[in-house]
Short mmCIF file of C-alpha atoms in Angstrom, two decimals:
data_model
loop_
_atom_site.label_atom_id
_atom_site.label_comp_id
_atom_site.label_asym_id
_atom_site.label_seq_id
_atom_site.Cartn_x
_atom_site.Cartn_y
_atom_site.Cartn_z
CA UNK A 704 -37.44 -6.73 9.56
CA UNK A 705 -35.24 -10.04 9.59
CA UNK A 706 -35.06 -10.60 13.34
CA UNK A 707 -38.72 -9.86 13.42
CA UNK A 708 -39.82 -12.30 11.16
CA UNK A 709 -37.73 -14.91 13.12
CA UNK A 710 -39.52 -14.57 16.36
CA UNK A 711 -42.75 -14.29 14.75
CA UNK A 712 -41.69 -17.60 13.55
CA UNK A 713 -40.74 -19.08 16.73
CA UNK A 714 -43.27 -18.07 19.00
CA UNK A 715 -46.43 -18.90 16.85
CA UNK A 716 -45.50 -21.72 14.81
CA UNK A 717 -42.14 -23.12 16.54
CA UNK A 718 -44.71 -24.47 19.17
CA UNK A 719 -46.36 -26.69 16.51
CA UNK A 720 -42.99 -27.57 14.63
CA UNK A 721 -41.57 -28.99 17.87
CA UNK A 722 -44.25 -30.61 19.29
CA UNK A 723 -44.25 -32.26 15.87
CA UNK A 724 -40.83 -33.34 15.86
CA UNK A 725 -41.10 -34.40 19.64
CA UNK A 726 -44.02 -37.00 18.57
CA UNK A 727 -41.84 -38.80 16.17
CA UNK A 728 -39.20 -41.05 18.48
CA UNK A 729 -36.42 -40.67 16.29
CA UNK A 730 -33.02 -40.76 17.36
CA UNK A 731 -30.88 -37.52 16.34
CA UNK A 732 -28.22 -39.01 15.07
CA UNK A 733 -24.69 -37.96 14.35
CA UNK A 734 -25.48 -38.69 10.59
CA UNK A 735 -28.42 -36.68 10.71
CA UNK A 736 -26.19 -33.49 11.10
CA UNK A 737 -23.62 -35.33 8.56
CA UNK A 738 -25.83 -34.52 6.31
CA UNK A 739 -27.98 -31.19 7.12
CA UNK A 740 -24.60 -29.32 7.84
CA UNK A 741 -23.33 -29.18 4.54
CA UNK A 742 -26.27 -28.58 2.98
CA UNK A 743 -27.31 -25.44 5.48
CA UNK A 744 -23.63 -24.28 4.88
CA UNK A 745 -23.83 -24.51 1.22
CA UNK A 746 -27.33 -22.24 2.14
CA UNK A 747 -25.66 -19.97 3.61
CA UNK A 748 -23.03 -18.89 1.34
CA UNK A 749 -25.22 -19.13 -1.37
CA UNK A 750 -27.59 -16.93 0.40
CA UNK A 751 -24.71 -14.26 0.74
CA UNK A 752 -24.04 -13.78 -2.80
CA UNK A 753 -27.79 -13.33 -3.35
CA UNK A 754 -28.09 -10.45 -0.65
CA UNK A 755 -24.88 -9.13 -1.96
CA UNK A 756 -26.25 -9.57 -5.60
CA UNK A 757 -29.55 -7.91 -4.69
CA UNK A 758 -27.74 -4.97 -3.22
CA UNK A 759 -25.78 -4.44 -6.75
CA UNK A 760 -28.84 -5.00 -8.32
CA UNK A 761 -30.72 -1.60 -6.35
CA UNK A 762 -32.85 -3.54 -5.11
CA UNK A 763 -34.17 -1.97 -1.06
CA UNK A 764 -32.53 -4.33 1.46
CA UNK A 765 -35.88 -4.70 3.37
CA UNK A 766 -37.62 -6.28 -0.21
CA UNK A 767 -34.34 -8.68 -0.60
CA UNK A 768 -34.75 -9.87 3.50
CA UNK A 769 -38.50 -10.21 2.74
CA UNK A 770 -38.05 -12.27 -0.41
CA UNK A 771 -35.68 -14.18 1.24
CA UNK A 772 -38.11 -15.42 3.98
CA UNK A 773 -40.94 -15.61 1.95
CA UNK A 774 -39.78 -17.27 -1.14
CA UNK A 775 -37.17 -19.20 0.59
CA UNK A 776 -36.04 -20.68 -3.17
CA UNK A 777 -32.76 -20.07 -3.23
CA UNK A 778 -32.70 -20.90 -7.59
CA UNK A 779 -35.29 -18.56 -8.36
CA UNK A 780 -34.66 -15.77 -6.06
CA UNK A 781 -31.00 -16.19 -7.52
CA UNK A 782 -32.88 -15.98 -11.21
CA UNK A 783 -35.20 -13.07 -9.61
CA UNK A 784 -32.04 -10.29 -8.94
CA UNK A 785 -30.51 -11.39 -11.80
CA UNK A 786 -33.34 -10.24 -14.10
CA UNK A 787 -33.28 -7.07 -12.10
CA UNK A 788 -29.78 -6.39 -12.52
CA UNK A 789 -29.79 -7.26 -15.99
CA UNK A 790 -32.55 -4.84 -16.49
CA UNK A 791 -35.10 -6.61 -16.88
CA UNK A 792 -38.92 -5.11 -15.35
CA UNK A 793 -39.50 -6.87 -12.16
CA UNK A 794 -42.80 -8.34 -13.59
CA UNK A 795 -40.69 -10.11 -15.87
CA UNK A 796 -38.51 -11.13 -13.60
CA UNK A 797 -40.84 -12.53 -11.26
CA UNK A 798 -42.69 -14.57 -14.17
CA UNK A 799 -39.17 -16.20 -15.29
CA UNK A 800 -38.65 -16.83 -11.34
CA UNK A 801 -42.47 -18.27 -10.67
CA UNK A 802 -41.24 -21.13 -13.92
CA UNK A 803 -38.21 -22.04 -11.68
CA UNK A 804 -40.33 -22.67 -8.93
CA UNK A 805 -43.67 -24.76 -10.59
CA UNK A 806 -41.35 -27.43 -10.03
CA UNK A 807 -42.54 -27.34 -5.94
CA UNK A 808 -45.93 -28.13 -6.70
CA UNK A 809 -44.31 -31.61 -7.50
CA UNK A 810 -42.55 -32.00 -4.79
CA UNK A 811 -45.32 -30.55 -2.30
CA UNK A 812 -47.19 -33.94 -3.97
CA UNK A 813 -44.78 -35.83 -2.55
CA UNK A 814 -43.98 -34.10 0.51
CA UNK A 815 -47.47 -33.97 1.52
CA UNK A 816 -46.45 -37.85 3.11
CA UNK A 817 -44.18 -35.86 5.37
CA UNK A 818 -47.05 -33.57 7.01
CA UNK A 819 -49.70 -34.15 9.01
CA UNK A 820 -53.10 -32.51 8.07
CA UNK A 821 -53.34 -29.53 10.52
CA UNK A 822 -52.35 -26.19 11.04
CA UNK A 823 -48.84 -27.02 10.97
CA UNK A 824 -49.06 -28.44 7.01
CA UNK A 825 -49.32 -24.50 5.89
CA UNK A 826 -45.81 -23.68 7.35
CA UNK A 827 -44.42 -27.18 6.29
CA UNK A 828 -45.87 -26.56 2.81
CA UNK A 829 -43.13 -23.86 2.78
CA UNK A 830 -40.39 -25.73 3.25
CA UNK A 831 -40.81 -27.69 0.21
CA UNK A 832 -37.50 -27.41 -2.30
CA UNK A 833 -35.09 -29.27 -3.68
CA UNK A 834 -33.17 -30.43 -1.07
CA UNK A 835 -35.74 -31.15 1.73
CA UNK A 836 -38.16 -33.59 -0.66
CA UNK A 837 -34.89 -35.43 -1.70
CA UNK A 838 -33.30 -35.31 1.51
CA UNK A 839 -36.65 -36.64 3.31
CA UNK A 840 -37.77 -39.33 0.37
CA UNK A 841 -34.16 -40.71 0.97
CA UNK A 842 -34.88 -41.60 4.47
CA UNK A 843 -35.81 -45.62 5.51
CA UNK A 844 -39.04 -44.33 6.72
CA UNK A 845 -41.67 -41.96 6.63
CA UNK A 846 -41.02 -40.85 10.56
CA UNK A 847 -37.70 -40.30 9.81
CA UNK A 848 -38.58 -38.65 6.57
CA UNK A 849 -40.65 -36.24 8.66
CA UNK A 850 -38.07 -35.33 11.03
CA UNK A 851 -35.14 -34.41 8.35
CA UNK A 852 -37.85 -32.95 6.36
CA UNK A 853 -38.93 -30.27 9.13
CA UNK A 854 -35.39 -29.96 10.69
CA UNK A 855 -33.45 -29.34 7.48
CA UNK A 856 -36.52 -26.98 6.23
CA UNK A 857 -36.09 -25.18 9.92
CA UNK A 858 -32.72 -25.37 9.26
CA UNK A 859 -32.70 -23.81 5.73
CA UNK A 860 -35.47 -20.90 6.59
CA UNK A 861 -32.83 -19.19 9.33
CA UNK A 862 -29.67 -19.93 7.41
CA UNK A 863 -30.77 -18.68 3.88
CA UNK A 864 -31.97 -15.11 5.51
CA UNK A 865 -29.10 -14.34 7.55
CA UNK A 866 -27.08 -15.22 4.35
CA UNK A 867 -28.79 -12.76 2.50
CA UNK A 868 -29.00 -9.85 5.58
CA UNK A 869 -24.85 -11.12 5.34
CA UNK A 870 -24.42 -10.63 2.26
CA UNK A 871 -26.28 -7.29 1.28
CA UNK A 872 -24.00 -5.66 4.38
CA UNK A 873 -20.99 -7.23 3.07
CA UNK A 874 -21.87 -5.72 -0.51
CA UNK A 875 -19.35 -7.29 -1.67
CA UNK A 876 -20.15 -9.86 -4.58
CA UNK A 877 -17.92 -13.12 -3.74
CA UNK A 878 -18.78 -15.44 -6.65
CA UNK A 879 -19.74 -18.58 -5.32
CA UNK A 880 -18.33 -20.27 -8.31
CA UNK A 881 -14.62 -19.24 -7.43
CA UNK A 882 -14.40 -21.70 -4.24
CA UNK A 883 -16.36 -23.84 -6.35
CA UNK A 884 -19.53 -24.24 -4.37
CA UNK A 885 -21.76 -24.27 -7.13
CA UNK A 886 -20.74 -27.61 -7.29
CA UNK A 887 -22.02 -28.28 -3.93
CA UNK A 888 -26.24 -28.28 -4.65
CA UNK A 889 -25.73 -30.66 -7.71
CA UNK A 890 -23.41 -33.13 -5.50
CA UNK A 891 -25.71 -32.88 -2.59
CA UNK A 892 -28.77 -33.63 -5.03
CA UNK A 893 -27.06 -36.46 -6.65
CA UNK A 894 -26.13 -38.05 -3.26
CA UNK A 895 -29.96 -38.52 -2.75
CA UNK A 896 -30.69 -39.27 -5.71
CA UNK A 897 -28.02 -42.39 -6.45
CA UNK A 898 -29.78 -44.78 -3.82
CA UNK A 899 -32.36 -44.96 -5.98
CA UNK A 900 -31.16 -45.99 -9.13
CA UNK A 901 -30.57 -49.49 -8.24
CA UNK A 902 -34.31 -50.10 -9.07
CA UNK A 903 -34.22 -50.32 -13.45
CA UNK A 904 -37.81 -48.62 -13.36
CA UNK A 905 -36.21 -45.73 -11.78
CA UNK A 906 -33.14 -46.07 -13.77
CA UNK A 907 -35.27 -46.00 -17.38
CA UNK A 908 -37.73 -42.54 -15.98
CA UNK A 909 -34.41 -40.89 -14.82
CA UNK A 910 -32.44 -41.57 -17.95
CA UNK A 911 -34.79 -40.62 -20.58
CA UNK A 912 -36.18 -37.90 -18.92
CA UNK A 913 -32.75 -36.28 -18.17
CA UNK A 914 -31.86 -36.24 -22.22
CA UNK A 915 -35.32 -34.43 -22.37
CA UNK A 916 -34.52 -31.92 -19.92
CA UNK A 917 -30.63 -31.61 -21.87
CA UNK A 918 -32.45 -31.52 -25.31
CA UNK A 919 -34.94 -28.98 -24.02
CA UNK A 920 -32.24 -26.50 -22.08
CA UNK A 921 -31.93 -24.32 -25.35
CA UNK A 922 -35.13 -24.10 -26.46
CA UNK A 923 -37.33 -23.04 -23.36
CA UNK A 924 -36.88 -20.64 -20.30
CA UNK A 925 -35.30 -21.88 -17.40
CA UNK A 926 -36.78 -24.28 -15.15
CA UNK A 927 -38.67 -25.85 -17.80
CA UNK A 928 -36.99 -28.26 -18.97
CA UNK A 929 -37.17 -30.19 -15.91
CA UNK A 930 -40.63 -29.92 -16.08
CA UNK A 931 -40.95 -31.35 -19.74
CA UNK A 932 -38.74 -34.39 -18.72
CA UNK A 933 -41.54 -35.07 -16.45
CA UNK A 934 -43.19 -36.55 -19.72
CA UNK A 935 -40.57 -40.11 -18.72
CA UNK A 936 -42.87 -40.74 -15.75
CA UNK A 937 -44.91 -42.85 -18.12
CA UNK A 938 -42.24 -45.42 -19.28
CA UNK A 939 -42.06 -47.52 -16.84
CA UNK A 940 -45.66 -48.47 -16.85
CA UNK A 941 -45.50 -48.33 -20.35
CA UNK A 942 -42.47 -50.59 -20.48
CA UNK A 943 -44.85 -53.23 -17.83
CA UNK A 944 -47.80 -52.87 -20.36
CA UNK A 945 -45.36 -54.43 -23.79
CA UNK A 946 -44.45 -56.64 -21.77
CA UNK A 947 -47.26 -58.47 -20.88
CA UNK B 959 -39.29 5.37 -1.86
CA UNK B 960 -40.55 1.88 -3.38
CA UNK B 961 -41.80 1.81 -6.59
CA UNK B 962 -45.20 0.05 -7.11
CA UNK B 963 -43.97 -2.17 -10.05
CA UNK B 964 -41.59 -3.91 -7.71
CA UNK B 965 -43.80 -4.32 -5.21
CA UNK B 966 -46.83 -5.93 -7.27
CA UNK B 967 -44.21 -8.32 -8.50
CA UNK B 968 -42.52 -9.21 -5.44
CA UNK B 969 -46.35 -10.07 -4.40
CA UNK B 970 -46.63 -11.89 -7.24
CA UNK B 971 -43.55 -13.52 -6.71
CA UNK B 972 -44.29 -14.74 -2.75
CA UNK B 973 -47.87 -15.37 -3.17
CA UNK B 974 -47.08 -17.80 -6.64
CA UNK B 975 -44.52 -19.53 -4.93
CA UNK B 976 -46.41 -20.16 -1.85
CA UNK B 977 -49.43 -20.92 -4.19
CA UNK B 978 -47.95 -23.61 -6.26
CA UNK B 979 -46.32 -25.48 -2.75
CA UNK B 980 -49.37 -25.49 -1.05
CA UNK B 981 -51.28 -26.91 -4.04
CA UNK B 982 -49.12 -29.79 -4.31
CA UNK B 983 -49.03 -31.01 -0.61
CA UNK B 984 -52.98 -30.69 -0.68
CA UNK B 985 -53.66 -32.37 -3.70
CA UNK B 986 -50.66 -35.04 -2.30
CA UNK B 987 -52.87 -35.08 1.11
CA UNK B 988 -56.38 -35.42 -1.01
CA UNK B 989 -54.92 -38.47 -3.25
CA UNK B 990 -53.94 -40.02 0.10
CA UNK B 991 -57.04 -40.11 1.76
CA UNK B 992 -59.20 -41.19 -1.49
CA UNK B 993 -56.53 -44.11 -1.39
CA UNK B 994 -57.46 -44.60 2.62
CA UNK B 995 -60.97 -45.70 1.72
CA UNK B 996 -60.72 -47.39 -1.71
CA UNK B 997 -57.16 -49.28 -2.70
CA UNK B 998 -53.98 -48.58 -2.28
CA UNK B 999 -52.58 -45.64 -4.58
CA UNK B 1000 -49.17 -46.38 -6.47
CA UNK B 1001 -46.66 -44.23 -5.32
CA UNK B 1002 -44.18 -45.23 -7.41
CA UNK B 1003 -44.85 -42.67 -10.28
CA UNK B 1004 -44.64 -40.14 -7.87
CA UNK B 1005 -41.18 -41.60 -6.55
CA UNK B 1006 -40.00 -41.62 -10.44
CA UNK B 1007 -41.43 -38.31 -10.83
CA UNK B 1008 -39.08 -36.71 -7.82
CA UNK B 1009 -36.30 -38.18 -9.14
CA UNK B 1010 -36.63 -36.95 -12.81
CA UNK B 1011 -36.92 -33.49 -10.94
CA UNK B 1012 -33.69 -34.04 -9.14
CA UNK B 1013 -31.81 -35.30 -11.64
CA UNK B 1014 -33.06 -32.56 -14.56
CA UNK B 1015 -32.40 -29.98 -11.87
CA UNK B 1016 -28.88 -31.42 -11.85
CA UNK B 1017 -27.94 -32.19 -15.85
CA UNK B 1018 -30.02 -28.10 -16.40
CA UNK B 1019 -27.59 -26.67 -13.42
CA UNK B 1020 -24.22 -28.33 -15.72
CA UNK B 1021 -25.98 -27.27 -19.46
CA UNK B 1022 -26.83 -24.29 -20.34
CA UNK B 1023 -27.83 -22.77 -23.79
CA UNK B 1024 -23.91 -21.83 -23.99
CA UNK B 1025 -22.67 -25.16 -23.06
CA UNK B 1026 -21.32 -27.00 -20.24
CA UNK B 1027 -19.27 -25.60 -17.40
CA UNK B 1028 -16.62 -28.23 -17.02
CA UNK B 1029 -15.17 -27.03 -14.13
CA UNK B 1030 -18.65 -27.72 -12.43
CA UNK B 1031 -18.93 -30.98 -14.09
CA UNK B 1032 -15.76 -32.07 -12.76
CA UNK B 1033 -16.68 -31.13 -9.22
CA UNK B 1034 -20.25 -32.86 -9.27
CA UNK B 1035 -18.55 -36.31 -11.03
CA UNK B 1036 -16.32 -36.10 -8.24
CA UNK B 1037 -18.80 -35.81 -5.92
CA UNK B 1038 -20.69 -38.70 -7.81
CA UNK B 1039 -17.47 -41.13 -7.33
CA UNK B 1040 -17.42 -40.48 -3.89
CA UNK B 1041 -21.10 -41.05 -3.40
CA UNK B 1042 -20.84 -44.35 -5.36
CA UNK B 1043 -18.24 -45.37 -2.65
CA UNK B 1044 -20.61 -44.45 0.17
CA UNK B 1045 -18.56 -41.35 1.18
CA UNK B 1046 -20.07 -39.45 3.80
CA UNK B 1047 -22.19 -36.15 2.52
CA UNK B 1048 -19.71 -33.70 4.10
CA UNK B 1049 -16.83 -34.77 2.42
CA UNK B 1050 -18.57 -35.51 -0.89
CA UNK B 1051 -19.41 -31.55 -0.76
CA UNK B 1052 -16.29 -30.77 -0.03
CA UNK B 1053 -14.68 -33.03 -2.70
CA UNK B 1054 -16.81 -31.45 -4.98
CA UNK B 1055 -16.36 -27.63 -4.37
CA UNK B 1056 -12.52 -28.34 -4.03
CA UNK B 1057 -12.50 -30.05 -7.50
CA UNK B 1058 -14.22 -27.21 -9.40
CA UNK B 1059 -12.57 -24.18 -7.23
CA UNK B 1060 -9.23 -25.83 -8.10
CA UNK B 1061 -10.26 -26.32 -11.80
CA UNK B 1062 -11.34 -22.89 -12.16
CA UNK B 1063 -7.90 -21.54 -10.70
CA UNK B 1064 -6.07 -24.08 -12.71
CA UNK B 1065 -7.51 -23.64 -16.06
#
């Protein structure tokens, strides 16, 4: 099921993904994979604990590889066999996974910079999480933004399914919190994230809307909260406006 | 066998996703051609709006309703210090999942 879904991949849409990245002259640099190799790592392991996690939780190995390459959301899917193993219905557990992942219509708004209109935007539009939009709106430039963008979403769409196929043969749960790797997604956000703070705009939207999303963490499902803290976006313009 | 209920959600699950991706990159892609042939459109709220995203998704993954997982907090503040010192990303990852591993084993 896995491997065929990978060469579907390659041989209908790898054609338009590389003649993509080939168009944008940017130089591959050591950095680059500085920074895409810890994050794909961090994917991987993560993704083995969800296959093995999916496996406790009953779940048919084909629906946990299929989920993993057509979710590709490593938070909600996470969320997703949780629910199930908890005993949850897996209606409910797919509405409490969908609020994790509203978040990406967000970031597809600001992604959309990264892709060209064309066939090759419906594939891109699926690599749209956490860490590419941060990892791409970090970049200098929108060219290079475009090239981590598709080559850590490449990156993250083989590693995260042969984590899971990994981990659901293992069977074994390893807790990614023991080697402390939980801590790794958080860091790796943050990293992208700092840069940006120098500007006081930024600064003011980030602060307040973080104590939102704090204050907001007990009283509303998960992946809410970030959404409420969305409400900060206004400040700075509203801070401009007193001023004048 | 698979039973139907896991199937219809799974659906729902992969079709949602996809569905709420794709309708942010097109209405990102609409607002950026309306701004081709009138003015220029501010990006900057959408900038801000990222980065509340990234940073909620960070303070929500170190809070939960039970409290905070100090072992994690550790690790990311480490990770944080480093950054702040322009560490490269491999070691601030590793910085950060030795801190709260250690923690963990420690306390």
């Amino acid at each position: 099921m896995f491997t065929i879904q990978i060469s579907l991949f390659s041989s209908t849409n790898g054609g338009d993904l590389f003649s993509l990245l080939n168009m944008t002259p940017v130089c591959r640099t050591v950095k680059d994979w500085a920074t895409f190799a810890p994050v794909v790592a961090a994917v991987l392991i993560v993704g083995i604990s969800y296959g093995a996690e999916g496996q406790a939780a009953g779940l048919p190995r084909w629906v946990i590889a299929a989920l993993a390459v057509a979710v590709l959301g490593a938070s909600s899917e996470l969320l997703f066999v949780g629910t199930i193993a908890a005993g949850g219905t897996p209606v409910l557990a797919a509405t409490a996974a969908l609020v994790v992942n509203l978040r990406n219509a967000v970031y597809g708004v600001a992604a959309s910079r990264f892709l060209r209109p064309g066939r090759a935007r419906w594939l891109g539009a699926h690599f749209v999480n956490d860490e590419t939009v941060s990892v791409a709106t970090a970049r200098p430039s929108i060219a290079a933004g475009r090239h981590a963008f598709w080559t850590l979403g490449s990156l993250i769409l083989i590693a995260w399914p042969i984590g899971a196929v990994v981990g659901m043969f293992l069977g074994v749960v390893v807790d990614p919190a023991i080697i402390g790797l939980d801590a790794v997604f958080p860091s790796v956000l943050l990293a992208m994230l700092l840069p940006s703070l120098a500007d006081p705009d930024t600064r003011l939207a980030v602060g307040v809307g973080t104590g939102v999303a704090v204050a907001a963490v007990a009283l509303v499902p998960a992946g809410l909260a970030p959404l409420l803290a969305l409400i900060a976006v206004v400040l700075p313009s509203l801070r401009r406006a007193l001023r004048r | 066998m698979t039973d139907l209920p896991l199937l219809a959600a799974c659906a729902l699950f992969i079709v949602g996703t996809y569905a709420f991706r794709i309708a942010g990159v097109l209405i990102g892609s609409r607002r950026k051609e309306r701004a081709d042939e009138s003015a220029a459109t501010d990006d900057q709220p959408l900038d801000h709006a990222v980065a509340i995203l990234l940073a909620s998704v960070i303070a929500t993954s170190l809070v939960s309703p039970s409290g905070i997982d100090p072992a994690k907090a550790a690790g990311v503040a480490m990770g944080a210090a480093l950054v702040a010192r322009g560490k490269s990303l491999m070691l601030v990852v590793l910085a950060a999942a030795a801190t709260s591993g250690l923690l963990r084993v420690f306390l």
